Amino acid sequence: MSGIVLFPGLVFADDSIQPIQYADIAEIMMKKYELNVEDTDFTIFYRFSTVGAGESSDEDHTAQITSIDVNKDRKSLVISLDRINQDDIMSVRFSQELVSGEGKKMILLMDGKEKGYESSSQDNKSTMIFVLPKDTKQVEIIGTRVIPEFPSSILALIIVSSGVLLTHKLKNI
């Protein structure tokens, strides 16, 4: 669809005026990591900032994420890191469909040690902010649910259906 911007937030195209959706400003400032879990694509947003004296801090351009994986057994998101040459502030934003915590409670581990964090949720996304110590190699965010999990209603339906099928087959023997 081509359009001509007439006013901020409005696009004129095909004889109609349509509002356009603006991206979240935080996501515009963050880097992206694309993760595919069982044929479902997720975008994880992140940013490393140097620990500064004031509220504003500069982006750390040397720190990097080498991989992000889902650990289904631990119900966690595992982030592998490299070049954390100083204490940084890390921000990470991910879909609650990917990993979530009941009552918004999750556990944050850095190199296997539990650490504190600040968090917020908006539009089915969780954002976590925490201090990342120098030389950290791995961050793990543990929730109470991770994709892909069957909702309990679907699991109950599968169990009941299996029972009905088994009962039906036993009657026919």
PDB file of C-alpha atoms in Angstrom:
ATOM      1  CA  MET A   1       0.000   0.000   0.000  1.00  0.00           C
ATOM      2  CA  SER A   2       1.508   3.309  -0.990  1.00  0.00           C
ATOM      3  CA  GLY A   3       0.518   6.440   0.775  1.00  0.00           C
ATOM      4  CA  ILE A   4       1.328  10.067   1.259  1.00  0.00           C
ATOM      5  CA  VAL A   5       1.887  11.321   4.792  1.00  0.00           C
ATOM      6  CA  LEU A   6      -0.336  14.334   5.311  1.00  0.00           C
ATOM      7  CA  PHE A   7      -0.153  14.725   9.071  1.00  0.00           C
ATOM      8  CA  PRO A   8       1.869  12.786  11.629  1.00  0.00           C
ATOM      9  CA  GLY A   9      -0.058   9.615  12.416  1.00  0.00           C
ATOM     10  CA  LEU A  10      -2.248   9.681   9.302  1.00  0.00           C
ATOM     11  CA  VAL A  11      -1.710   8.200   5.866  1.00  0.00           C
ATOM     12  CA  PHE A  12      -3.810   9.025   2.812  1.00  0.00           C
ATOM     13  CA  ALA A  13      -4.213   6.066   0.468  1.00  0.00           C
ATOM     14  CA  ASP A  14      -6.932   4.714  -1.785  1.00  0.00           C
ATOM     15  CA  ASP A  15      -9.326   7.586  -1.001  1.00  0.00           C
ATOM     16  CA  SER A  16      -9.292   6.942   2.730  1.00  0.00           C
ATOM     17  CA  ILE A  17      -7.455   8.242   5.759  1.00  0.00           C
ATOM     18  CA  GLN A  18      -6.057   5.522   7.991  1.00  0.00           C
ATOM     19  CA  PRO A  19      -4.192   5.838  11.298  1.00  0.00           C
ATOM     20  CA  ILE A  20      -0.783   4.195  11.340  1.00  0.00           C
ATOM     21  CA  GLN A  21       0.601   2.412  14.363  1.00  0.00           C
ATOM     22  CA  TYR A  22       3.750   3.800  15.935  1.00  0.00           C
ATOM     23  CA  ALA A  23       6.296   1.390  17.358  1.00  0.00           C
ATOM     24  CA  ASP A  24       7.128   1.556  21.035  1.00  0.00           C
ATOM     25  CA  ILE A  25       9.969   4.066  21.487  1.00  0.00           C
ATOM     26  CA  ALA A  26      11.892   1.590  23.664  1.00  0.00           C
ATOM     27  CA  GLU A  27      11.788  -1.023  20.907  1.00  0.00           C
ATOM     28  CA  ILE A  28      13.065   1.526  18.384  1.00  0.00           C
ATOM     29  CA  MET A  29      16.117   2.130  20.590  1.00  0.00           C
ATOM     30  CA  MET A  30      16.772  -1.578  21.237  1.00  0.00           C
ATOM     31  CA  LYS A  31      18.516  -4.232  19.166  1.00  0.00           C
ATOM     32  CA  LYS A  32      16.606  -7.282  17.957  1.00  0.00           C
ATOM     33  CA  TYR A  33      17.245 -11.000  18.225  1.00  0.00           C
ATOM     34  CA  GLU A  34      15.019 -13.250  16.122  1.00  0.00           C
ATOM     35  CA  LEU A  35      14.175 -16.586  17.741  1.00  0.00           C
ATOM     36  CA  ASN A  36      12.228 -19.426  16.160  1.00  0.00           C
ATOM     37  CA  VAL A  37      10.638 -21.924  18.532  1.00  0.00           C
ATOM     38  CA  GLU A  38       8.750 -24.794  16.897  1.00  0.00           C
ATOM     39  CA  ASP A  39       7.947 -22.806  13.734  1.00  0.00           C
ATOM     40  CA  THR A  40       6.873 -19.698  15.647  1.00  0.00           C
ATOM     41  CA  ASP A  41       8.959 -16.535  15.268  1.00  0.00           C
ATOM     42  CA  PHE A  42       9.620 -14.273  18.240  1.00  0.00           C
ATOM     43  CA  THR A  43      11.495 -10.984  18.342  1.00  0.00           C
ATOM     44  CA  ILE A  44      13.425 -10.359  21.525  1.00  0.00           C
ATOM     45  CA  PHE A  45      14.472  -6.762  22.035  1.00  0.00           C
ATOM     46  CA  TYR A  46      17.543  -5.926  24.107  1.00  0.00           C
ATOM     47  CA  ARG A  47      19.989  -3.182  24.959  1.00  0.00           C
ATOM     48  CA  PHE A  48      23.238  -2.901  26.878  1.00  0.00           C
ATOM     49  CA  SER A  49      23.961   0.436  28.549  1.00  0.00           C
ATOM     50  CA  THR A  50      27.045   1.391  30.507  1.00  0.00           C
ATOM     51  CA  VAL A  51      26.533   2.028  34.186  1.00  0.00           C
ATOM     52  CA  GLY A  52      26.829   5.792  34.576  1.00  0.00           C
ATOM     53  CA  ALA A  53      26.563   8.336  37.327  1.00  0.00           C
ATOM     54  CA  GLY A  54      23.249   9.715  36.136  1.00  0.00           C
ATOM     55  CA  GLU A  55      20.048   8.360  34.682  1.00  0.00           C
ATOM     56  CA  SER A  56      21.265   8.669  31.125  1.00  0.00           C
ATOM     57  CA  SER A  57      23.850   6.129  30.080  1.00  0.00           C
ATOM     58  CA  ASP A  58      25.505   5.344  26.791  1.00  0.00           C
ATOM     59  CA  GLU A  59      24.959   2.202  24.785  1.00  0.00           C
ATOM     60  CA  ASP A  60      27.691  -0.396  25.227  1.00  0.00           C
ATOM     61  CA  HIS A  61      28.760  -1.275  21.688  1.00  0.00           C
ATOM     62  CA  THR A  62      31.150  -4.104  22.630  1.00  0.00           C
ATOM     63  CA  ALA A  63      28.765  -6.293  24.661  1.00  0.00           C
ATOM     64  CA  GLN A  64      26.871  -8.833  22.598  1.00  0.00           C
ATOM     65  CA  ILE A  65      24.393 -11.670  22.733  1.00  0.00           C
ATOM     66  CA  THR A  66      25.795 -14.810  21.113  1.00  0.00           C
ATOM     67  CA  SER A  67      22.595 -16.868  21.380  1.00  0.00           C
ATOM     68  CA  ILE A  68      19.152 -17.064  22.928  1.00  0.00           C
ATOM     69  CA  ASP A  69      17.472 -20.403  23.492  1.00  0.00           C
ATOM     70  CA  VAL A  70      14.432 -21.799  25.259  1.00  0.00           C
ATOM     71  CA  ASN A  71      15.025 -24.477  27.893  1.00  0.00           C
ATOM     72  CA  LYS A  72      11.662 -26.257  28.037  1.00  0.00           C
ATOM     73  CA  ASP A  73      12.605 -28.427  31.021  1.00  0.00           C
ATOM     74  CA  ARG A  74      13.507 -25.410  33.181  1.00  0.00           C
ATOM     75  CA  LYS A  75      10.790 -23.220  31.625  1.00  0.00           C
ATOM     76  CA  SER A  76      13.364 -20.581  30.879  1.00  0.00           C
ATOM     77  CA  LEU A  77      14.911 -18.265  28.342  1.00  0.00           C
ATOM     78  CA  VAL A  78      18.707 -18.677  28.246  1.00  0.00           C
ATOM     79  CA  ILE A  79      20.780 -15.761  26.935  1.00  0.00           C
ATOM     80  CA  SER A  80      24.474 -16.378  26.206  1.00  0.00           C
ATOM     81  CA  LEU A  81      26.697 -13.305  26.310  1.00  0.00           C
ATOM     82  CA  ASP A  82      30.154 -12.224  25.210  1.00  0.00           C
ATOM     83  CA  ARG A  83      32.383  -9.196  25.728  1.00  0.00           C
ATOM     84  CA  ILE A  84      30.795  -7.911  28.915  1.00  0.00           C
ATOM     85  CA  ASN A  85      33.915  -5.866  29.673  1.00  0.00           C
ATOM     86  CA  GLN A  86      32.353  -3.686  32.363  1.00  0.00           C
ATOM     87  CA  ASP A  87      29.267  -3.573  34.536  1.00  0.00           C
ATOM     88  CA  ASP A  88      26.320  -2.850  32.233  1.00  0.00           C
ATOM     89  CA  ILE A  89      22.612  -2.323  32.534  1.00  0.00           C
ATOM     90  CA  MET A  90      20.776  -4.838  30.370  1.00  0.00           C
ATOM     91  CA  SER A  91      17.213  -4.371  29.187  1.00  0.00           C
ATOM     92  CA  VAL A  92      15.400  -7.270  27.583  1.00  0.00           C
ATOM     93  CA  ARG A  93      11.835  -7.352  26.245  1.00  0.00           C
ATOM     94  CA  PHE A  94      10.072 -10.534  25.144  1.00  0.00           C
ATOM     95  CA  SER A  95       6.612 -11.886  24.459  1.00  0.00           C
ATOM     96  CA  GLN A  96       4.794 -13.420  27.403  1.00  0.00           C
ATOM     97  CA  GLU A  97       3.830 -16.203  24.996  1.00  0.00           C
ATOM     98  CA  LEU A  98       7.510 -17.163  24.981  1.00  0.00           C
ATOM     99  CA  VAL A  99       8.066 -17.220  28.750  1.00  0.00           C
ATOM    100  CA  SER A 100       5.961 -15.863  31.588  1.00  0.00           C
ATOM    101  CA  GLY A 101       5.693 -16.081  35.339  1.00  0.00           C
ATOM    102  CA  GLU A 102       2.530 -16.717  37.281  1.00  0.00           C
ATOM    103  CA  GLY A 103       1.688 -13.546  39.134  1.00  0.00           C
ATOM    104  CA  LYS A 104       4.419 -11.802  37.119  1.00  0.00           C
ATOM    105  CA  LYS A 105       7.034 -13.588  39.240  1.00  0.00           C
ATOM    106  CA  MET A 106      10.130 -14.819  37.433  1.00  0.00           C
ATOM    107  CA  ILE A 107      13.618 -15.760  38.577  1.00  0.00           C
ATOM    108  CA  LEU A 108      16.712 -14.139  37.078  1.00  0.00           C
ATOM    109  CA  LEU A 109      19.999 -16.060  37.168  1.00  0.00           C
ATOM    110  CA  MET A 110      23.363 -14.662  36.074  1.00  0.00           C
ATOM    111  CA  ASP A 111      25.983 -17.360  35.680  1.00  0.00           C
ATOM    112  CA  GLY A 112      23.799 -19.552  37.911  1.00  0.00           C
ATOM    113  CA  LYS A 113      23.345 -17.036  40.754  1.00  0.00           C
ATOM    114  CA  GLU A 114      19.964 -15.466  41.510  1.00  0.00           C
ATOM    115  CA  LYS A 115      19.902 -11.689  41.054  1.00  0.00           C
ATOM    116  CA  GLY A 116      17.371  -8.885  41.411  1.00  0.00           C
ATOM    117  CA  TYR A 117      15.673  -7.059  38.571  1.00  0.00           C
ATOM    118  CA  GLU A 118      13.031  -4.490  37.748  1.00  0.00           C
ATOM    119  CA  SER A 119      10.204  -5.507  35.463  1.00  0.00           C
ATOM    120  CA  SER A 120       7.092  -4.273  33.760  1.00  0.00           C
ATOM    121  CA  SER A 121       4.451  -5.744  31.486  1.00  0.00           C
ATOM    122  CA  GLN A 122       2.546  -4.098  28.667  1.00  0.00           C
ATOM    123  CA  ASP A 123       0.757  -5.353  25.550  1.00  0.00           C
ATOM    124  CA  ASN A 124       1.542  -9.034  26.286  1.00  0.00           C
ATOM    125  CA  LYS A 125       5.281  -8.259  26.587  1.00  0.00           C
ATOM    126  CA  SER A 126       7.548  -8.385  29.614  1.00  0.00           C
ATOM    127  CA  THR A 127      10.483  -6.041  30.075  1.00  0.00           C
ATOM    128  CA  MET A 128      13.260  -6.802  32.543  1.00  0.00           C
ATOM    129  CA  ILE A 129      16.050  -4.407  33.508  1.00  0.00           C
ATOM    130  CA  PHE A 130      19.017  -5.466  35.623  1.00  0.00           C
ATOM    131  CA  VAL A 131      22.668  -4.759  36.326  1.00  0.00           C
ATOM    132  CA  LEU A 132      24.881  -7.146  34.407  1.00  0.00           C
ATOM    133  CA  PRO A 133      28.257  -7.629  36.165  1.00  0.00           C
ATOM    134  CA  LYS A 134      31.505  -7.580  34.196  1.00  0.00           C
ATOM    135  CA  ASP A 135      32.411 -10.934  32.554  1.00  0.00           C
ATOM    136  CA  THR A 136      28.881 -12.396  32.844  1.00  0.00           C
ATOM    137  CA  LYS A 137      28.517 -15.241  30.341  1.00  0.00           C
ATOM    138  CA  GLN A 138      24.890 -16.313  30.767  1.00  0.00           C
ATOM    139  CA  VAL A 139      21.552 -14.883  31.839  1.00  0.00           C
ATOM    140  CA  GLU A 140      18.613 -17.198  32.470  1.00  0.00           C
ATOM    141  CA  ILE A 141      15.054 -15.958  32.932  1.00  0.00           C
ATOM    142  CA  ILE A 142      12.979 -18.679  34.581  1.00  0.00           C
ATOM    143  CA  GLY A 143       9.200 -18.473  34.464  1.00  0.00           C
ATOM    144  CA  THR A 144       6.351 -20.775  35.380  1.00  0.00           C
ATOM    145  CA  ARG A 145       5.369 -21.273  31.736  1.00  0.00           C
ATOM    146  CA  VAL A 146       7.353 -21.460  28.514  1.00  0.00           C
ATOM    147  CA  ILE A 147       6.336 -22.035  24.907  1.00  0.00           C
ATOM    148  CA  PRO A 148       5.248 -24.476  23.723  1.00  0.00           C
ATOM    149  CA  GLU A 149       3.007 -25.721  26.453  1.00  0.00           C
ATOM    150  CA  PHE A 150      -0.440 -27.086  25.921  1.00  0.00           C
ATOM    151  CA  PRO A 151      -3.095 -25.181  27.819  1.00  0.00           C
ATOM    152  CA  SER A 152      -4.577 -27.421  30.509  1.00  0.00           C
ATOM    153  CA  SER A 153      -7.940 -27.480  28.704  1.00  0.00           C
ATOM    154  CA  ILE A 154      -6.349 -28.963  25.577  1.00  0.00           C
ATOM    155  CA  LEU A 155      -4.436 -31.504  27.654  1.00  0.00           C
ATOM    156  CA  ALA A 156      -7.671 -32.507  29.428  1.00  0.00           C
ATOM    157  CA  LEU A 157      -9.411 -32.853  26.054  1.00  0.00           C
ATOM    158  CA  ILE A 158      -6.633 -35.147  24.798  1.00  0.00           C
ATOM    159  CA  ILE A 159      -6.865 -37.332  27.920  1.00  0.00           C
ATOM    160  CA  VAL A 160     -10.668 -37.561  27.765  1.00  0.00           C
ATOM    161  CA  SER A 161     -10.605 -38.300  24.021  1.00  0.00           C
ATOM    162  CA  SER A 162      -8.037 -41.043  24.525  1.00  0.00           C
ATOM    163  CA  GLY A 163     -10.152 -42.549  27.294  1.00  0.00           C
ATOM    164  CA  VAL A 164     -13.301 -42.506  25.144  1.00  0.00           C
ATOM    165  CA  LEU A 165     -11.451 -44.121  22.234  1.00  0.00           C
ATOM    166  CA  LEU A 166      -9.952 -46.799  24.474  1.00  0.00           C
ATOM    167  CA  THR A 167     -13.345 -47.558  26.073  1.00  0.00           C
ATOM    168  CA  HIS A 168     -14.963 -47.770  22.644  1.00  0.00           C
ATOM    169  CA  LYS A 169     -12.291 -50.166  21.369  1.00  0.00           C
ATOM    170  CA  LEU A 170     -12.539 -52.373  24.472  1.00  0.00           C
ATOM    171  CA  LYS A 171     -16.331 -52.702  24.034  1.00  0.00           C
ATOM    172  CA  ASN A 172     -15.828 -53.850  20.439  1.00  0.00           C
ATOM    173  CA  ILE A 173     -13.430 -56.664  21.404  1.00  0.00           C
TER     174      ILE A 173
END
